[in-house]
Coordinates of C-alpha atoms in Angstrom, one line a residue:
Chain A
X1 CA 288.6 -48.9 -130.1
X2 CA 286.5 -52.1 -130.3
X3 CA 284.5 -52.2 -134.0
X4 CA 286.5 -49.3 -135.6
X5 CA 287.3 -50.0 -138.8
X6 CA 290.4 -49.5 -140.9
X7 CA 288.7 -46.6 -142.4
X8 CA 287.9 -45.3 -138.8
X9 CA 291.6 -44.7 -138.4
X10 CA 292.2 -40.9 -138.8
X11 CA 289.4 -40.4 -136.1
X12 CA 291.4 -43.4 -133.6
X13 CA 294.8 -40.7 -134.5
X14 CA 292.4 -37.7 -133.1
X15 CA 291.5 -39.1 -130.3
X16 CA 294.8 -40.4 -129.8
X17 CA 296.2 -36.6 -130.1
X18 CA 293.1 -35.4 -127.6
X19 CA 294.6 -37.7 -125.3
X20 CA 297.8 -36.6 -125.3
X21 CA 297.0 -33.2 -124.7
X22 CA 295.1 -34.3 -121.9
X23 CA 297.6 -36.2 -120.5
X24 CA 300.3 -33.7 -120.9
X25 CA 298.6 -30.6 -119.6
X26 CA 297.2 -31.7 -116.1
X27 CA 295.4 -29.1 -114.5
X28 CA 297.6 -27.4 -112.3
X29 CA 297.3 -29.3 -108.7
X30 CA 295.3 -31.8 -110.0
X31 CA 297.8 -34.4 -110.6
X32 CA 297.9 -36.2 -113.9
X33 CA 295.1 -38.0 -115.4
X34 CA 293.9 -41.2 -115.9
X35 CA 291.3 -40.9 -118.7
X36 CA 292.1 -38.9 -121.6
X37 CA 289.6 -35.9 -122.0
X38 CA 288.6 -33.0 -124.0
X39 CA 287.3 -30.1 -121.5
X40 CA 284.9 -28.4 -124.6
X41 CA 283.8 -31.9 -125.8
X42 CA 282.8 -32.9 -122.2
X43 CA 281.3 -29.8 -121.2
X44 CA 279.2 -29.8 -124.8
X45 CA 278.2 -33.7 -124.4
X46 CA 277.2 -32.6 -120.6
X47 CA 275.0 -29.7 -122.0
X48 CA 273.8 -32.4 -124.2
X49 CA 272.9 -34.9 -121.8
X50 CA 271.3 -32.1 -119.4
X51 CA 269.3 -30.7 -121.8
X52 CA 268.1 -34.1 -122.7
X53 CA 267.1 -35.1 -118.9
X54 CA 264.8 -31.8 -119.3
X55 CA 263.4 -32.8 -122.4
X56 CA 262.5 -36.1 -121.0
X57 CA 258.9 -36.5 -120.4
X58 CA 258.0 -33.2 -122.0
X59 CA 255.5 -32.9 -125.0
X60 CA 257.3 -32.6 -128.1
X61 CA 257.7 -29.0 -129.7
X62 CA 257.9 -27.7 -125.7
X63 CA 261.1 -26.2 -125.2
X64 CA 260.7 -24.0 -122.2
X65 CA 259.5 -24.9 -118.7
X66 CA 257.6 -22.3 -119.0
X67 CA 254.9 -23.9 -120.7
X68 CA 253.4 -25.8 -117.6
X69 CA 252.0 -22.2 -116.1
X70 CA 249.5 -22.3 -118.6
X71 CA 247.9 -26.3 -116.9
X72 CA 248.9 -24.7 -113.4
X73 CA 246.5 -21.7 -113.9
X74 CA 243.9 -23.8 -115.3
X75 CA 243.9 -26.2 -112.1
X76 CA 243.7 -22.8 -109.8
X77 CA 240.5 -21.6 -112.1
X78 CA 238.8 -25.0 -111.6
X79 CA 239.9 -25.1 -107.7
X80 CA 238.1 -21.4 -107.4
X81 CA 235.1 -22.6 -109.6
X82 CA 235.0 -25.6 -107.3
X83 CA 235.4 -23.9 -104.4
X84 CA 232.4 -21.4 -105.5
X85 CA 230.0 -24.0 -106.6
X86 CA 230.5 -25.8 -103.5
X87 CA 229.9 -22.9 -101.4
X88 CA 226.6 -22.4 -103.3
X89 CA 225.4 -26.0 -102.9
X90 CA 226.3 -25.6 -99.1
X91 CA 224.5 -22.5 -98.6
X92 CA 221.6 -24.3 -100.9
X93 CA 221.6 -27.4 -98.3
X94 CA 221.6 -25.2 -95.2
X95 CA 219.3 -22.6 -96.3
X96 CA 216.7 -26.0 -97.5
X97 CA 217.4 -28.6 -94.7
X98 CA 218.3 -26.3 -91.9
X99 CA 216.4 -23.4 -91.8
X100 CA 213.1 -25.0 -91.1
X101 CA 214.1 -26.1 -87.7
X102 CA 214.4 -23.0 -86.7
X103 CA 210.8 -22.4 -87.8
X104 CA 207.7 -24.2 -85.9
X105 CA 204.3 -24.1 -86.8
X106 CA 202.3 -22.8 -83.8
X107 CA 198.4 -23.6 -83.5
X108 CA 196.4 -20.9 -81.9
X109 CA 193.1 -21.7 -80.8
X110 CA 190.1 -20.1 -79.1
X111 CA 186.6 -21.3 -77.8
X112 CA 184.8 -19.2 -78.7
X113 CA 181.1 -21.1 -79.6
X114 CA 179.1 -17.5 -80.2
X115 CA 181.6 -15.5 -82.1
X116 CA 181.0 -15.0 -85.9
X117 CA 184.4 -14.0 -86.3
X118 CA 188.0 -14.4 -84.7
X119 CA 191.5 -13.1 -85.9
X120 CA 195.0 -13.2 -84.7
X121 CA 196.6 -9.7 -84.2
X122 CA 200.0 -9.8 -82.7
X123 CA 203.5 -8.5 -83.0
X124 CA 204.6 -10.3 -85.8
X125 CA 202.4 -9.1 -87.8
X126 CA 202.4 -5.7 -86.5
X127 CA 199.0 -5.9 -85.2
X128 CA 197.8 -6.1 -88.5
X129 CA 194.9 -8.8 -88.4
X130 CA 194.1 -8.9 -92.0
X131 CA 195.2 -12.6 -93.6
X132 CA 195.0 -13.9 -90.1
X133 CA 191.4 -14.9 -89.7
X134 CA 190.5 -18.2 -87.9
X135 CA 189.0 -20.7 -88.6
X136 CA 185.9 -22.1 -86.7
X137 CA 185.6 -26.0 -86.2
X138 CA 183.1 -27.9 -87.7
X139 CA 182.5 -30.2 -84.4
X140 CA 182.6 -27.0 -81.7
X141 CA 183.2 -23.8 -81.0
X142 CA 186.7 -24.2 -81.3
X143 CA 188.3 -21.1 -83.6
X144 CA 191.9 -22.2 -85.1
X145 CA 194.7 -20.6 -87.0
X146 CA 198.2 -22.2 -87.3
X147 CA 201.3 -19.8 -88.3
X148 CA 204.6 -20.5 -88.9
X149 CA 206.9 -18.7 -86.6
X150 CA 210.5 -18.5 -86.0
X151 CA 211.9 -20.1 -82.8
X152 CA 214.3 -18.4 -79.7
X153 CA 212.0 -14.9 -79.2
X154 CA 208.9 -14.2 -77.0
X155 CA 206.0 -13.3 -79.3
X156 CA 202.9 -11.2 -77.9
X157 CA 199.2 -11.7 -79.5
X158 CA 195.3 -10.7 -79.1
X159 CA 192.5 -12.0 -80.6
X160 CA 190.0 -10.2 -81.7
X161 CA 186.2 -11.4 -81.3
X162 CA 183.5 -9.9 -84.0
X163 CA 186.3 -7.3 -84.9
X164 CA 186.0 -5.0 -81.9
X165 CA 186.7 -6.9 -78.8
X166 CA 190.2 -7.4 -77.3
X167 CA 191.0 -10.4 -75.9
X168 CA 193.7 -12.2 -74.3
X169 CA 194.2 -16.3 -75.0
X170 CA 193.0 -17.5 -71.6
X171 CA 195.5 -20.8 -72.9
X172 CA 198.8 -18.9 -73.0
X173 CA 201.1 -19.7 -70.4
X174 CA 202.0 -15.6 -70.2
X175 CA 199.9 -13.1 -69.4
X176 CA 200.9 -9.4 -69.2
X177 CA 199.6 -6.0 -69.2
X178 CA 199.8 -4.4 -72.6
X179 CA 199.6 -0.5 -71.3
X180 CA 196.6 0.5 -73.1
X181 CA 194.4 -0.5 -70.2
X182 CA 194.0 -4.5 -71.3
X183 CA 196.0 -7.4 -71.1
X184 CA 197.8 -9.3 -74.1
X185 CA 199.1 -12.7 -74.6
X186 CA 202.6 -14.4 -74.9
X187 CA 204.3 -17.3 -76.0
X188 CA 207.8 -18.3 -76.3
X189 CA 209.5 -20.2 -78.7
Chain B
X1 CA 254.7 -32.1 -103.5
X2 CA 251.2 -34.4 -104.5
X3 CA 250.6 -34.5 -100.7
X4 CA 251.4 -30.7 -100.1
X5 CA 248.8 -29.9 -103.1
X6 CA 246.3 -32.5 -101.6
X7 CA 246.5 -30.8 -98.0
X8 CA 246.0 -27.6 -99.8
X9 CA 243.2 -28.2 -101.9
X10 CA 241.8 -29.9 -99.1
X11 CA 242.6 -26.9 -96.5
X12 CA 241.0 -24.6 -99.4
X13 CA 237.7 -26.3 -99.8
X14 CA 237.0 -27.0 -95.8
X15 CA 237.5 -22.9 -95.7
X16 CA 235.1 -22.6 -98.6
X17 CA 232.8 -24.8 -96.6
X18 CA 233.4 -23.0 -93.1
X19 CA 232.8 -19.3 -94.8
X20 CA 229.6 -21.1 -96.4
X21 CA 228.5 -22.0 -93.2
X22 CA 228.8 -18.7 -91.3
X23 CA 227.6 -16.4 -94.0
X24 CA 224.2 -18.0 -93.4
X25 CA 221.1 -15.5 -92.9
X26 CA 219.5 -15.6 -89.6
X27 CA 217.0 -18.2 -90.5
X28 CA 213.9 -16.2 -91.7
X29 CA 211.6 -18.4 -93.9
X30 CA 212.7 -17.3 -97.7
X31 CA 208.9 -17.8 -99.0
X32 CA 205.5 -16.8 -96.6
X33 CA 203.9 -19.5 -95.5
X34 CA 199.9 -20.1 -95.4
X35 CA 198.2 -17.8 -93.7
X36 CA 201.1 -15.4 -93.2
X37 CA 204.7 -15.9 -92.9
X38 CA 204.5 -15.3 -89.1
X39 CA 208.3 -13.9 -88.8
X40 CA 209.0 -10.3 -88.6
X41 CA 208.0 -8.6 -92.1
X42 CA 209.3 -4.9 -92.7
X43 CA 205.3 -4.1 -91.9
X44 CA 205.8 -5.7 -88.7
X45 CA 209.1 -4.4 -87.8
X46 CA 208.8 -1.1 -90.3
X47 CA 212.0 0.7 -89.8
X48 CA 213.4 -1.2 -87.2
X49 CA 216.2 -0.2 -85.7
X50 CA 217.8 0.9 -88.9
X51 CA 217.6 4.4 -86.9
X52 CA 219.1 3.4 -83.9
X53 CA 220.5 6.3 -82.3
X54 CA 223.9 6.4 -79.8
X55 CA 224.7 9.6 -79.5
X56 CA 225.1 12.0 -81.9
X57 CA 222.2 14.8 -83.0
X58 CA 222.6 12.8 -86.8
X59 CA 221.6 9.9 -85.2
X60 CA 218.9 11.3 -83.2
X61 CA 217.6 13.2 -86.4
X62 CA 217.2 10.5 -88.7
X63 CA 215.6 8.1 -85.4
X64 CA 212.9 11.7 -85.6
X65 CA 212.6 11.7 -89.2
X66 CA 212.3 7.6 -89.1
X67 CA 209.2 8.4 -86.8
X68 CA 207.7 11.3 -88.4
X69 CA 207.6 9.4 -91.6
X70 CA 205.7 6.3 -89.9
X71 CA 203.2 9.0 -88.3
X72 CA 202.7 10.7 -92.1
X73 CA 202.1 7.1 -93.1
X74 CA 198.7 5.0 -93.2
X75 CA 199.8 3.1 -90.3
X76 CA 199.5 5.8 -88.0
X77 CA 195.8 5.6 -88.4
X78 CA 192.8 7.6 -87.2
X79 CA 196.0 9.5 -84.4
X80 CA 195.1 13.3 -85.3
X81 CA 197.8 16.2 -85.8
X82 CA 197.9 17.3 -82.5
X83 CA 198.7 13.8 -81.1
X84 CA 201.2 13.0 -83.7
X85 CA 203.0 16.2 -82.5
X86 CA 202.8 15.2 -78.7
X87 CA 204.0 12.1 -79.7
X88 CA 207.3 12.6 -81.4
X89 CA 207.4 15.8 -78.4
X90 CA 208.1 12.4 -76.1
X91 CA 210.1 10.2 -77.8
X92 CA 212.8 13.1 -79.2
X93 CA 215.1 12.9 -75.7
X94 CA 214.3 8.9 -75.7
X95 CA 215.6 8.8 -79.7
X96 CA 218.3 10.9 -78.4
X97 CA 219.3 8.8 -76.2
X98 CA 219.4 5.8 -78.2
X99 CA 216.2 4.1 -77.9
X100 CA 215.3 2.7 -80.9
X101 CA 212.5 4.2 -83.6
X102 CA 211.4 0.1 -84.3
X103 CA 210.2 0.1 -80.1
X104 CA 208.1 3.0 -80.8
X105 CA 206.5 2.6 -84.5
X106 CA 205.4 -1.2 -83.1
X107 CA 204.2 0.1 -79.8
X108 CA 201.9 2.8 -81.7
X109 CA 200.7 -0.1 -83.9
X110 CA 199.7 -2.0 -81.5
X111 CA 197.7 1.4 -79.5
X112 CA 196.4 1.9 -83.2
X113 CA 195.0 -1.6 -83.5
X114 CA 194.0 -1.8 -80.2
X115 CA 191.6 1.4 -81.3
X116 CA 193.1 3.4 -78.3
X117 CA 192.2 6.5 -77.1
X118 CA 194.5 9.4 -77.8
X119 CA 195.0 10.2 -74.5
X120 CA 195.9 6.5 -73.6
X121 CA 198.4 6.3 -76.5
X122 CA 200.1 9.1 -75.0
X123 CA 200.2 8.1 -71.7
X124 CA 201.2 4.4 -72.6
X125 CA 203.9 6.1 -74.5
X126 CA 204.7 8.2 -71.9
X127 CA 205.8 5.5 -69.6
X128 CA 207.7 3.3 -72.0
X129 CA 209.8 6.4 -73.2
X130 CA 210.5 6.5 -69.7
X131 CA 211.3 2.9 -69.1
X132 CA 213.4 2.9 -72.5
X133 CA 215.6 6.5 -71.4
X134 CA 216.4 4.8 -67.9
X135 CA 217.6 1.6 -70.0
X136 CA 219.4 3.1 -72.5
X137 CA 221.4 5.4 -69.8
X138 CA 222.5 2.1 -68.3
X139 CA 226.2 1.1 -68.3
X140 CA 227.1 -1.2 -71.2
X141 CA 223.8 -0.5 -73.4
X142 CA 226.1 1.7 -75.8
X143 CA 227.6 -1.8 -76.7
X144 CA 224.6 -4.6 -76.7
X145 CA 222.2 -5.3 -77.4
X146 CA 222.6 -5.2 -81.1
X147 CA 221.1 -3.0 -83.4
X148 CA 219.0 -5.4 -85.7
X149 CA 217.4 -6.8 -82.1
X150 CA 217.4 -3.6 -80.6
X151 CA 213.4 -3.2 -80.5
X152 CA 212.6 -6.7 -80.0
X153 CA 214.9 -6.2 -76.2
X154 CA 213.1 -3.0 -75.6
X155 CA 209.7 -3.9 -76.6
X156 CA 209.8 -6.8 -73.8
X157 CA 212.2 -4.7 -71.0
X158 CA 209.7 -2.0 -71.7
X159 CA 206.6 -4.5 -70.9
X160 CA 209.1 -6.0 -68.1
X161 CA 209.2 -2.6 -66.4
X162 CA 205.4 -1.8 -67.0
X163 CA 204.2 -5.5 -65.6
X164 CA 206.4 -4.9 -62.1
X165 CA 209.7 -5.7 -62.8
X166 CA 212.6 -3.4 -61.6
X167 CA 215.4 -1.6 -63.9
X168 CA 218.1 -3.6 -61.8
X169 CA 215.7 -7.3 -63.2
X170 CA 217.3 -5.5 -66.8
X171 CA 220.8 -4.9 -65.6
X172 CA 221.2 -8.6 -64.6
X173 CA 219.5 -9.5 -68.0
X174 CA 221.9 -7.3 -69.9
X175 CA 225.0 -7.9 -67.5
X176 CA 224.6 -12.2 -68.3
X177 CA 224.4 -11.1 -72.0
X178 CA 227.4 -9.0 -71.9
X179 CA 229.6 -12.2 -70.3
X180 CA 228.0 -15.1 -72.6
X181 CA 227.0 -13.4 -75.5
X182 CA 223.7 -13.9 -74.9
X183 CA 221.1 -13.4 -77.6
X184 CA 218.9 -10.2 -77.5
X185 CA 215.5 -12.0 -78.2
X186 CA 216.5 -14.8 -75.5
X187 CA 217.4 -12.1 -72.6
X188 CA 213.8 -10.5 -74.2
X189 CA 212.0 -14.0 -73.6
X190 CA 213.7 -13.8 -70.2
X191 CA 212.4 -10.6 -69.3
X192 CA 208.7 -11.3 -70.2
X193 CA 208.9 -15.0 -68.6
X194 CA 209.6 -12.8 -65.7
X195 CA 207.3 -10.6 -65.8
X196 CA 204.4 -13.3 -66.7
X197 CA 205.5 -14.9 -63.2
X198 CA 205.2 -11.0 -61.7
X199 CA 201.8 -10.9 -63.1
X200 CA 200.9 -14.2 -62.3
X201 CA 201.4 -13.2 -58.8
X202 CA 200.4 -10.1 -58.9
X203 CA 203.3 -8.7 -57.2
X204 CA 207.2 -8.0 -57.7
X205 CA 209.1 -10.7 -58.2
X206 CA 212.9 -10.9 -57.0
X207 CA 215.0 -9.2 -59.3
X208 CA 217.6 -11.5 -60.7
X209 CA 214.4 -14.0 -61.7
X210 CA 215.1 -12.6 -65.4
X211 CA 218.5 -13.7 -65.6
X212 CA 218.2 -16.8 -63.2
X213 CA 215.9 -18.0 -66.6
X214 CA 218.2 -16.7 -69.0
X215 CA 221.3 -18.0 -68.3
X216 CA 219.3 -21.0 -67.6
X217 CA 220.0 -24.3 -70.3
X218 CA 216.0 -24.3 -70.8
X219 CA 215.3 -23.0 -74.3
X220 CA 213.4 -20.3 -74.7
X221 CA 210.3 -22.1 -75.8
X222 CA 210.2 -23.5 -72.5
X223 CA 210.5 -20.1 -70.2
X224 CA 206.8 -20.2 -70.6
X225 CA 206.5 -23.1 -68.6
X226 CA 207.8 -21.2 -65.8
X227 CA 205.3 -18.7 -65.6
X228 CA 202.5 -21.8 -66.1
X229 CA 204.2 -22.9 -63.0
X230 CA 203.9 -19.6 -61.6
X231 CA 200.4 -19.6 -62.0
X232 CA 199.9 -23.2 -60.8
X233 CA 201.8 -22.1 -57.9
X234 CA 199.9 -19.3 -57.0
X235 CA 196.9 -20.8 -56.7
X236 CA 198.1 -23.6 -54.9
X237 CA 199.1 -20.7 -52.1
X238 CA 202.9 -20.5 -52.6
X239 CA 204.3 -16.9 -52.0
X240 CA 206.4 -15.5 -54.9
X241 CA 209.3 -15.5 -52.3
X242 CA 209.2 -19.2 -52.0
X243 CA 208.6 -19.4 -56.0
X244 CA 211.4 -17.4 -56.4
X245 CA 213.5 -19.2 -54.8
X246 CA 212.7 -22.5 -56.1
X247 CA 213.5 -21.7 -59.6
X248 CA 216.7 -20.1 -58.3
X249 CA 217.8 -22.9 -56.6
X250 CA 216.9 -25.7 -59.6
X251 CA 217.7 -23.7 -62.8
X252 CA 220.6 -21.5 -61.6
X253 CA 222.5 -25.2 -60.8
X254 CA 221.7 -26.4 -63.6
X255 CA 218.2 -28.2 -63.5
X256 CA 215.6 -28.6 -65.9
X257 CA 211.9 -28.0 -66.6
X258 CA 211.1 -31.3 -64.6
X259 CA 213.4 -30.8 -62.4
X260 CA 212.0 -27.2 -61.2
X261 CA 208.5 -28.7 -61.3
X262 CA 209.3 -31.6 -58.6
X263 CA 210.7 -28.9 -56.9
X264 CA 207.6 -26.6 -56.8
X265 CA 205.0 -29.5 -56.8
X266 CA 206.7 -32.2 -55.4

């Protein structure tokens, strides 16, 4: 009742009366009170309070809850685009920085001092000498070609001297019988 | 609930990262390289295995149509009517049972490029069908090796059979791939290594040589070496028995290339 005013006095005489209700219709069981109370005024000032806890921190004009799916959907599109552009960059790094260690550049050679012409023919190209013409040396006879060639597999290879004769590399470290009556070359990788 | 969505963010992106990593291609080179790309092209490989029959008359027809189509095409070269027919007459029951169309459009190829004679084309043939049928019938070749390395194994078992090796040097081959998983092109490598030290000496080796080298930890660009050896060895008088046994002893426990050479030219 501290800084009520004379004027204040009809609303002292409610609360007075509110009081005495309370007071003289305990809740059965419950024993009488010791605070005068108003069950509707302290449920509504409850309501009050609650729905001001919810409001707390919230933007203003945003009366549901609801209104945070819309961020929450936003973060899981970004997480997905992350997630996708990071899979691309990955499979950019692995397929740039990776993938040529599995490939190795293998220098063929043959001396060969009184050909005029020597090409590679060998399975991976399927036999198919054109584009695979070597080179001859400046300094010797030496005839070179060098050809990328992806590691972990046995390859098998002739060179052909002047276009018509067979031969296998007499540097290979495999030699084997191709079936047509001559002998072919092979190198492991 | 920060750290729950931290640990799932994080949990998300590692299995972004992880499916990244195992979706990568095989490792071909994505642009040719000067002269030539030097990996398998579609000329090289054709229709590879894209044919390769089980069982099934489906699967054998579209392994005969696979072929017939390579024979119609310019590849098939100065090979005449008549040969074309006898041909595809000798692969059908191989096609049928499973051999891939790839081993036999690269093996003509190379008989086409090689200028052979008709007759030597077909008798070449002849024997690899041969080699190819008795492989295929083998237990477990139903199930490895896989499809897209299907011709590259056969090509080399085929050249494995034809350079003295026997069909049981292909069962080990096949039965050590079956228990480790091992790679088709390495158990090929192993095969031709092997045959390379038959050839070498001139005779049979023992028949678990193949596998000895494939289950070996050398890489397969050093299965070569063995062979070299082989060679060396040879010359220097050693039997293939004592060779064999060598490389049995060192690689199959675990030795290396130096290792094996100590052994063999100590």
């Amino acid at each position: 009742m501290k800084g009520l005013k004379p004027t204040d006095m009809p609303q002292v005489t409610q609360a007075r009366k509110r009081a005495a209700w309370v007071f003289d219709s305990p809740e059965p069981g419950s024993g009488a009170r010791l605070f005068p109370r108003n069950r509707q005024a302290a449920a509504a000032s409850a309501d009050a309070i609650m729905e001001a806890a919810r409001a707390f921190g919230r933007p203003n004009g945003a009366k549901r809850p609801q209104s945070a799916r819309a961020p929450r959907a936003w973060r899981v599109a970004a997480l997905a685009a992350a997630a996708v552009a990071l899979i691309a960059i990955s499979s950019t790094l692995t397929a740039t920085l990776l993938r040529p260690l599995d490939v190795v550049e293998v220098r063929f050679t043959l001396e060969a001092p009184e050909a005029s012409s020597v090409v590679l023919a060998a399975d991976f190209n399927g036999w198919s000498p054109e584009g695979y013409e070597l080179t001859r040396s400046a300094h010797d006879g030496t005839w070179s070609i060098v050809v990328p060639l992806r590691k972990g597999r046995a390859y098998t290879y002739n060179f052909i001297i002047d276009g018509e004769r067979w031969v296998a590399d007499p540097n290979a470290p495999m030699l084997l019988d191709d079936g047509f009556g001559g002998s072919m070359s092979s190198l492991a990788l | 609930m920060t750290r729950l969505r931290v640990i799932c963010v994080s949990a998300f992106l590692v299995a972004a990262l992880a499916v990244s990593a195992y979706a990568q291609p095989g490792g071909r080179p994505a642009q040719p390289q000067n002269p030539g790309s030097g990996v398998d092209t579609p000329s090289a490989q054709g229709t590879e295995d894209k044919t390769r029959e089980r069982s099934g008359s489906g699967q054998a027809d579209s392994g005969m149509d696979a072929l017939r189509s390579f024979l119609g095409s310019a590849e098939a070269g100065y090979l005449d009517a008549g040969t074309k027919t006898a041909i595809l007459e000798l692969a059908a029951p191989a096609l049928a049972a499973g051999v891939p169309e790839g081993a036999f459009s690269q093996r003509i190829r190379e008989a086409v490029a090689k200028r052979a004679s008709p007759a030597a084309i077909l008798d070449a043939l002849a024997v690899d069908a041969d080699a190819w049928t008795r492989i295929v019938r083998l237990p477990g070749f139903d199930v490895w090796p896989p499809s897209d390395k299907a011709s590259v194994f056969y090509l080399s078992a085929g050249a494995a059979l034809r350079n003295g090796l026997g069909l049981e040097a292909v069962r080990g081959v096949h039965a050590w791939a079956m228990a480790s998983g091992g790679d088709p092109e390495r158990a090929g490598a192993a095969l031709t290594a092997a045959a390379a030290v038959a050839y070498a000496f001139g005779q049979p080796c023992r028949d678990d040589l193949a596998r000895i080298i494939a289950a070996s930890r050398l890489h397969v660009g050093q299965f070569g070496h063995v062979a070299e050896f082989a060679r060396r060895a040879g010359s220097s008088g050693m039997g293939t028995d004592a060779f064999g046994r060598a490389v049995a002893d060192v690689l199959a426990s675990g030795g290396n290339l130096s290792a094996l050479e100590r052994r063999l030219f100590p």
